CSV table of C-alpha atoms and ligand atoms in Angstrom, one decimal:
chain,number,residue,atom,x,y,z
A,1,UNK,CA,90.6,-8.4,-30.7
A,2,UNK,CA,91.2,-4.7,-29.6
A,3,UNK,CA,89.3,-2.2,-27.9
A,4,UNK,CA,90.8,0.8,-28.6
A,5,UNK,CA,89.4,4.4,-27.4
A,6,UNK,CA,91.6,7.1,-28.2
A,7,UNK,CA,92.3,8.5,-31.4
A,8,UNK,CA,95.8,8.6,-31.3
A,9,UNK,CA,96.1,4.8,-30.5
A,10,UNK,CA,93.8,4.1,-33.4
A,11,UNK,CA,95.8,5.9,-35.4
A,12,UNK,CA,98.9,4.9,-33.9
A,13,UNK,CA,97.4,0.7,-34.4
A,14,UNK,CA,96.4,1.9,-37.9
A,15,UNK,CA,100.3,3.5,-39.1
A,16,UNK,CA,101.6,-0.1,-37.7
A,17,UNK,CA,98.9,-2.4,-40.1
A,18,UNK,CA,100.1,0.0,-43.2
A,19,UNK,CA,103.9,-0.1,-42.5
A,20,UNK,CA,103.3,-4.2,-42.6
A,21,UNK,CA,101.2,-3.3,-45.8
A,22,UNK,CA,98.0,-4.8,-44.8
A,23,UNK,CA,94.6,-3.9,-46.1
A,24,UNK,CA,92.6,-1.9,-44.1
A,25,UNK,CA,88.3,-3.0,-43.6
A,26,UNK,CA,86.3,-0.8,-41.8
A,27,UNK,CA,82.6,-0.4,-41.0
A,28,UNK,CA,81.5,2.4,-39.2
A,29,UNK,CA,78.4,1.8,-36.7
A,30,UNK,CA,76.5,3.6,-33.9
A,31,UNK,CA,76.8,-0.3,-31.6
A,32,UNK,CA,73.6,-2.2,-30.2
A,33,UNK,CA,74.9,-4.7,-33.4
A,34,UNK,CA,72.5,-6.9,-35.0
A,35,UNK,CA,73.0,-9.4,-38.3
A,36,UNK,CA,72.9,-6.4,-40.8
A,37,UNK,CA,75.9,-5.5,-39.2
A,38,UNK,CA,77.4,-8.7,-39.0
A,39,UNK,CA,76.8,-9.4,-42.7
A,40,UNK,CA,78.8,-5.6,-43.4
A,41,UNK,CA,82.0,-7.4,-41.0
A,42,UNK,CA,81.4,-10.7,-43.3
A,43,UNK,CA,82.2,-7.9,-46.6
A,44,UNK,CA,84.7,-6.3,-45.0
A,45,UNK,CA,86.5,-9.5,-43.7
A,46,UNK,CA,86.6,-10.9,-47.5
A,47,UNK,CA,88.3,-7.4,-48.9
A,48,UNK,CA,90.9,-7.1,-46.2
A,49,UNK,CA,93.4,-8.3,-44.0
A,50,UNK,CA,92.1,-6.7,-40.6
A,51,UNK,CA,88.6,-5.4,-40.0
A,52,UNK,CA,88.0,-2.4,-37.7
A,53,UNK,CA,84.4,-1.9,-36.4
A,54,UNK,CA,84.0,1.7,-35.2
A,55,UNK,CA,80.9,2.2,-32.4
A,56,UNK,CA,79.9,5.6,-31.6
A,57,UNK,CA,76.5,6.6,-31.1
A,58,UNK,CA,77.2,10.0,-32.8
A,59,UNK,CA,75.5,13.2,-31.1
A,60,UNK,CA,75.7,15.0,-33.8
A,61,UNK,CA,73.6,13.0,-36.2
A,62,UNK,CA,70.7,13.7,-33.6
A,63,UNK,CA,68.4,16.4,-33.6
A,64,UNK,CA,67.0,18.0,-30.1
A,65,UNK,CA,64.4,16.1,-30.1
A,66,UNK,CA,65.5,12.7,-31.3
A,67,UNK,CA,66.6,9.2,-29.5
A,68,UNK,CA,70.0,10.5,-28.5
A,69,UNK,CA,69.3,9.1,-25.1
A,70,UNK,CA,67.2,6.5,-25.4
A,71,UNK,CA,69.2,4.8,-28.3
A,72,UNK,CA,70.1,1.2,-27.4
A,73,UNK,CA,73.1,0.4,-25.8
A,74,UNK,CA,74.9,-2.6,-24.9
A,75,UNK,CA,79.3,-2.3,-25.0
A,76,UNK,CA,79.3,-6.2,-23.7
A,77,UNK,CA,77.4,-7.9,-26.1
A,78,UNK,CA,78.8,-5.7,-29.0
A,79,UNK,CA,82.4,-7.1,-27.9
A,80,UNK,CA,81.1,-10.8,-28.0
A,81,UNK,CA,79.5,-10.3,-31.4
A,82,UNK,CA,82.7,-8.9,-32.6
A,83,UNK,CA,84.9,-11.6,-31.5
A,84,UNK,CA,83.0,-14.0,-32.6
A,85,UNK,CA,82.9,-12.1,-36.2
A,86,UNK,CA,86.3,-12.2,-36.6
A,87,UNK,CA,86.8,-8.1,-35.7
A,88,UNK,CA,90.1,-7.4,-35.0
A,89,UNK,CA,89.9,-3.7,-33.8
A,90,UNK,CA,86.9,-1.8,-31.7
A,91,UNK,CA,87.3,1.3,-31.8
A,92,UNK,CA,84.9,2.9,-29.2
A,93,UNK,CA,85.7,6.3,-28.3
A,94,UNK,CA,83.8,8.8,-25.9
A,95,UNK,CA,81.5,11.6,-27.0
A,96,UNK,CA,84.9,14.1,-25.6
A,97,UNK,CA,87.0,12.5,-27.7
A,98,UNK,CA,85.4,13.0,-30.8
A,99,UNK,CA,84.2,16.0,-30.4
A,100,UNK,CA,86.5,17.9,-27.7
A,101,UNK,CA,85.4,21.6,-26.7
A,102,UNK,CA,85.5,24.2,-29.4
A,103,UNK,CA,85.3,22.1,-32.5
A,104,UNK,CA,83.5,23.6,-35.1
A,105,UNK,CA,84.3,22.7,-38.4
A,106,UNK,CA,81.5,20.2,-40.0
A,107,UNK,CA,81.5,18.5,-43.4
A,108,UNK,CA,77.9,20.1,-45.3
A,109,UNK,CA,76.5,18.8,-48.5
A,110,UNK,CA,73.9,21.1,-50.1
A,111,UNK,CA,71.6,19.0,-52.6
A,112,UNK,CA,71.4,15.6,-52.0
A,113,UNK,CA,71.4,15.9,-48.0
A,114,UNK,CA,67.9,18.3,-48.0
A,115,UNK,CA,65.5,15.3,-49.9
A,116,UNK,CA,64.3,12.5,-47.9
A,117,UNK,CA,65.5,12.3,-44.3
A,118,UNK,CA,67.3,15.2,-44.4
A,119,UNK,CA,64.2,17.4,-44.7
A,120,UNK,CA,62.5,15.4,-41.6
A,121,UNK,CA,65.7,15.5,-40.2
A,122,UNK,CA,67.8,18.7,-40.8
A,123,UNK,CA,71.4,18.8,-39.7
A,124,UNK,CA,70.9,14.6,-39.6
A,125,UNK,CA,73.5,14.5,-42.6
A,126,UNK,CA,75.7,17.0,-41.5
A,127,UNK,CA,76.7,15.2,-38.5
A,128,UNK,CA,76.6,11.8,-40.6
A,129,UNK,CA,79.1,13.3,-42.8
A,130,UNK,CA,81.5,14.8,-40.2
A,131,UNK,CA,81.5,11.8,-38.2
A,132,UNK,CA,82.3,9.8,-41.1
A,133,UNK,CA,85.0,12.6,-42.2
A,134,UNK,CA,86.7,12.2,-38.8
A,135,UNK,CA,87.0,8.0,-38.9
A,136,UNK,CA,88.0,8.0,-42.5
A,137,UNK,CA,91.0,10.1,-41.1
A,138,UNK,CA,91.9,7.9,-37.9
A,139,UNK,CA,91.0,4.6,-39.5
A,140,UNK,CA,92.1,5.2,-43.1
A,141,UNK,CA,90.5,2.5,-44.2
A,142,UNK,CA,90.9,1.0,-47.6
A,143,UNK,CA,87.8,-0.2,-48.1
A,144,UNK,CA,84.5,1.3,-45.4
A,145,UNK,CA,81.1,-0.8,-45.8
A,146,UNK,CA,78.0,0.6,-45.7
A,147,UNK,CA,74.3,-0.9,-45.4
A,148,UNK,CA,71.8,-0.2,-48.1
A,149,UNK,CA,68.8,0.1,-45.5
A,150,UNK,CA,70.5,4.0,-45.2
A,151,UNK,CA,69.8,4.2,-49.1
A,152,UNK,CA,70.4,7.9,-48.7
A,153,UNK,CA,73.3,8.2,-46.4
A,154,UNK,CA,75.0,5.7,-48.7
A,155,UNK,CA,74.4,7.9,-51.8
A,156,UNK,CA,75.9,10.5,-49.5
A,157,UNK,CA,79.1,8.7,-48.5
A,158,UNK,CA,79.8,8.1,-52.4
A,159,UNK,CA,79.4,11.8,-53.1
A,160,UNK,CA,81.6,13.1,-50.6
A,161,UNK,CA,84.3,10.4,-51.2
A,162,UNK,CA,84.0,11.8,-54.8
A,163,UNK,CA,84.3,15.4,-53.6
A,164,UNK,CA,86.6,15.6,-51.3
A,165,UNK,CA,89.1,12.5,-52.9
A,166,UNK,CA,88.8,10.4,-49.8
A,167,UNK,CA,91.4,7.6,-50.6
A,168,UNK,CA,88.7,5.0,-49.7
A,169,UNK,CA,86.4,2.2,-51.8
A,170,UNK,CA,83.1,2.3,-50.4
A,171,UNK,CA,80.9,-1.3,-50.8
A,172,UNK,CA,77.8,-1.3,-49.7
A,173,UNK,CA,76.0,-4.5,-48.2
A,174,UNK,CA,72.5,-5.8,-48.7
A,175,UNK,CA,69.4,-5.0,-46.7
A,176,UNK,CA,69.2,-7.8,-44.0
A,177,UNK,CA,65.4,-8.8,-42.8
A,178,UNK,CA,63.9,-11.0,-40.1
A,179,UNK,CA,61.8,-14.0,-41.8
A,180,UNK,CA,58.5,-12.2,-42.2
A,181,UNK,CA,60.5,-9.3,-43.9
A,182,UNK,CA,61.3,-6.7,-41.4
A,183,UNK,CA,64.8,-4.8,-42.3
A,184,UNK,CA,67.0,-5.2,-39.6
A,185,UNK,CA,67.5,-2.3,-37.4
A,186,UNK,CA,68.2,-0.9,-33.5
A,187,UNK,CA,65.5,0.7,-33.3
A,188,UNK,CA,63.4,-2.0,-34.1
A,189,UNK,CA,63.6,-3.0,-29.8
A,190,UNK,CA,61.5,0.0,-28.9
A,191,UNK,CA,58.5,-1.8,-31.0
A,192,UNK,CA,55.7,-3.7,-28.7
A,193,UNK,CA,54.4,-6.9,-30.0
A,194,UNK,CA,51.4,-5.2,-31.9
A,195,UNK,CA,54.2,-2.8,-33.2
A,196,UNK,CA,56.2,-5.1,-34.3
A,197,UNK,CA,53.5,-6.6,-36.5
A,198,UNK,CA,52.4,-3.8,-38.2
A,199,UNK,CA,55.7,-2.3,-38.3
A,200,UNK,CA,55.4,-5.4,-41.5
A,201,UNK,CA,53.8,-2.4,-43.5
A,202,UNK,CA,56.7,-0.9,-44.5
A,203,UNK,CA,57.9,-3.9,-46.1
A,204,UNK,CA,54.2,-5.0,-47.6
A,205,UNK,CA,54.4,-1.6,-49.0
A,206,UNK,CA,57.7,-2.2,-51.0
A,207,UNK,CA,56.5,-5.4,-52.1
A,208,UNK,CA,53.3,-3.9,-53.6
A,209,UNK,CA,55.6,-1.6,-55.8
A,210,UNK,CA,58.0,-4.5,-56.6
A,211,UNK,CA,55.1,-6.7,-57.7
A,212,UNK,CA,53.6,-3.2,-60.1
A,213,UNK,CA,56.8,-2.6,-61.2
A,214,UNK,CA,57.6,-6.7,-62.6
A,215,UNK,CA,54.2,-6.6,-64.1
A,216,UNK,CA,54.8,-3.2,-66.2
A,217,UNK,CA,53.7,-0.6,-63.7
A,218,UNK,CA,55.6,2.7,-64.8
A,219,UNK,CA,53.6,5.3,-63.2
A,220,UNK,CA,55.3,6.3,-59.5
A,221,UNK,CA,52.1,8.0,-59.4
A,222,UNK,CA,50.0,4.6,-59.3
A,223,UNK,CA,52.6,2.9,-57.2
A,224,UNK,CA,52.7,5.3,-54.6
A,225,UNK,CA,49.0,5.2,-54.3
A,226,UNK,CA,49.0,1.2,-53.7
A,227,UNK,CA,51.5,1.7,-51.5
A,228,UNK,CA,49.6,4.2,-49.2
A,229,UNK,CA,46.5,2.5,-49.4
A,230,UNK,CA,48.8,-0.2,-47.2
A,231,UNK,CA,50.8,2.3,-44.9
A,232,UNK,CA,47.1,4.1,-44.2
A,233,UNK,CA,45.2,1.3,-43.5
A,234,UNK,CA,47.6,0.2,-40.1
A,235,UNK,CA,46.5,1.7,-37.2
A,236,UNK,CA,50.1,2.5,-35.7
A,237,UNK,CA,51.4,4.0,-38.7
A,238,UNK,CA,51.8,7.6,-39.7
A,239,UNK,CA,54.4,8.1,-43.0
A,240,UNK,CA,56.7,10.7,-42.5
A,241,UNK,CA,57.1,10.4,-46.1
A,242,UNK,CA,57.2,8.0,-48.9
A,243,UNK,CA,59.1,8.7,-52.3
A,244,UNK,CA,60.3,8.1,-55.8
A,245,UNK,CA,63.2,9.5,-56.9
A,246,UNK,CA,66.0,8.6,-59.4
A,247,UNK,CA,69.3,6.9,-57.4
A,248,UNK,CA,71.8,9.4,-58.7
A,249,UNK,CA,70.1,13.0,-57.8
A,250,UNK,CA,67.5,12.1,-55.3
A,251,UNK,CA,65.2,13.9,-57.1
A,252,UNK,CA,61.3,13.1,-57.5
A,253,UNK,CA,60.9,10.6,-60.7
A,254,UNK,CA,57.3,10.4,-62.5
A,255,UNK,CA,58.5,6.8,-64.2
A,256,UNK,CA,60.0,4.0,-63.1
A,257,UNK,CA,62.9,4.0,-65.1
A,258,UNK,CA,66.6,3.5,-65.0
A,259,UNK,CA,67.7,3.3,-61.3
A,260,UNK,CA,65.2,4.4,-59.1
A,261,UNK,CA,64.9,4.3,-55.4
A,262,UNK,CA,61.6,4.0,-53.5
A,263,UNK,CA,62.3,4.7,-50.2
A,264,UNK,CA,60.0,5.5,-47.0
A,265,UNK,CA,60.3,6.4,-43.3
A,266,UNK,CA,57.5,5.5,-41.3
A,267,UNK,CA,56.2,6.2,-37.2
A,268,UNK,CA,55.1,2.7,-35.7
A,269,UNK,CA,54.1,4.5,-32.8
A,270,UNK,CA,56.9,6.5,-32.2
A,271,UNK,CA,59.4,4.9,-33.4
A,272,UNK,CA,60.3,6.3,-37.0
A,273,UNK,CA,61.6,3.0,-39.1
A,274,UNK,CA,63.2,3.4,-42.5
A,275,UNK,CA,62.8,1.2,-45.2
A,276,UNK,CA,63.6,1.0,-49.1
A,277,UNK,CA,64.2,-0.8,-52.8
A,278,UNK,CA,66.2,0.0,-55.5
A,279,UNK,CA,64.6,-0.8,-59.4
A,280,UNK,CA,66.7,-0.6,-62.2
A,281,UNK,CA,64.9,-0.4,-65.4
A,282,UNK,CA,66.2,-0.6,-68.7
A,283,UNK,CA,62.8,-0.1,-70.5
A,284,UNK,CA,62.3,-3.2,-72.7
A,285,UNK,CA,59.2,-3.9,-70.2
A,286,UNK,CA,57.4,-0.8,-70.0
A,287,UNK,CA,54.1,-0.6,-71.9
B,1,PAF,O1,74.6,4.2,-40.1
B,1,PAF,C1,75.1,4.5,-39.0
B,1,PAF,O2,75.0,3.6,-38.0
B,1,PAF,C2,75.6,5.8,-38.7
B,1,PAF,O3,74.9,6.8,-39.4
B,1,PAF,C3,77.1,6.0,-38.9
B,1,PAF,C4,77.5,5.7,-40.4
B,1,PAF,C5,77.9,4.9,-38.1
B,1,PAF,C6,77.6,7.3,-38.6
B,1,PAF,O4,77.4,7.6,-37.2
């Protein structure tokens, strides 16, 4: 495995893979690894011949008052779970390197990026979406994976590959979950123990709407009652929101039909924890 931390030997690494005609993996991440991320090298591993695994804790993703700081860091246990995963590239540059003095240009998307997070978090998708811009072009990935526990930055990625012709497939890669059902996440290390416990709201919640939904439950409405009544009643929560909105537009649905996305973002304490599930409904069931 390589670490590599300029751009110009990425790039120079990545020009010698295509000349020898192998297929490109890549999944992007901001490091302190867990299993989700493990299971996104296990996709990218099966679709290509050499896996890259970008870490980059991304500045510009973060707002002024967000976790740039704080966010969990650990270079040395990264680079054991990659070699033990089979990476074959790290590429791990500095904050300078990505973002030298006087760059200015950003990739914006106007719609999708101003529901959901990106209206508790404006600019969050902007710098998402430039990042991602930049390690398409020094990777050039054939195929990038992407978890599903970032619903919305996923739905994101697909529309700017559309837009701008990116020359990549994108696959996305299952929510992974501790046993008692928390989704997988860095963040989840700033919890305390009685945080950690009732940080299990977000994912009773989502089961609650699951459970309305299989038994005929079409009214978002009703659902995302339920699924207050559970996010309310724990003491260390505070929703910063929690919605229902069709897959391809983001935007709010009143039934739960055809694909639909319930997604929330939570404060256990202070740590805001996203969380989400996707229902497809082809309406034989709804009464
Ligand atoms: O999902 C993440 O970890 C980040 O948003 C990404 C895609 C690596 C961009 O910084």
């Amino acid at each position: 495995m390589k670490i590599i931390r300029t751009i110009s030997d990425m790039q120079e690494a990545v020009q010698t893979l295509r000349r020898d005609g192998k297929r490109i993996g890549f999944v992007p991440t901001m490091g302190y690894l867990h299993a989700g991320h493990l299971s996104l090298v296990h996709l990218a591993r099966q679709q290509s011949d050499r896996v890259v695994v970008s870490i980059f804790v991304n500045p510009t993703q973060f707002g002024p008052n967000e976790d740039l700081e704080a966010y969990p860091r650990d270079f040395a246990r990264d680079e054991a779970l990659c070699r033990d995963a089979d990476v074959d590239y790290i590429f791990y540059p500095s904050a300078a390197e990505m973002y030298p003095p006087g760059a200015g240009v950003y990739v914006n998307e106007d719609h999708l990026s101003t529901k959901l997070c990106g209206a508790s978090r404006p600019g969050h998708f902007r710098g998402v979406l430039t990042v991602v811009t930049k390690l398409f072009h020094i990777v050039q990935p054939d195929v990038a994976v992407f978890g599903e526990k970032d619903a919305q930055q996923l739905r994101l990625i697909h529309q700017m590959v559309d837009d701008l012709n990116v020359p990549v497939t994108i696959l996305p890669g299952p929510i992974v979950r501790e046993a008692d059902g928390l989704a997988l996440s860095s963040r989840n290390v700033y919890l305390s123990e009685t945080e950690r416990r009732e940080a299990l709201c977000l994912r009773k919640a989502l089961d609650q709407a699951e459970q309305m939904h299989a038994s005929g439950e079409r009214s978002a409405r009703s659902v995302i009652t339920a699924m207050e009544k559970i996010l309310n009643t724990t003491p260390s929560a505070r929703v910063d929101y929690l919605s229902i909105v069709h897959w391809n537009d983001l935007s709010p649905a009143e039934q739960l039909e055809g694909d639909i996305l319930i997604a929330l973002a939570v404060y256990i304490g202070r740590t805001r924890l996203i969380d989400n599930t996707r229902l497809k409904t082809t309406d034989a069931h709804a009464s």
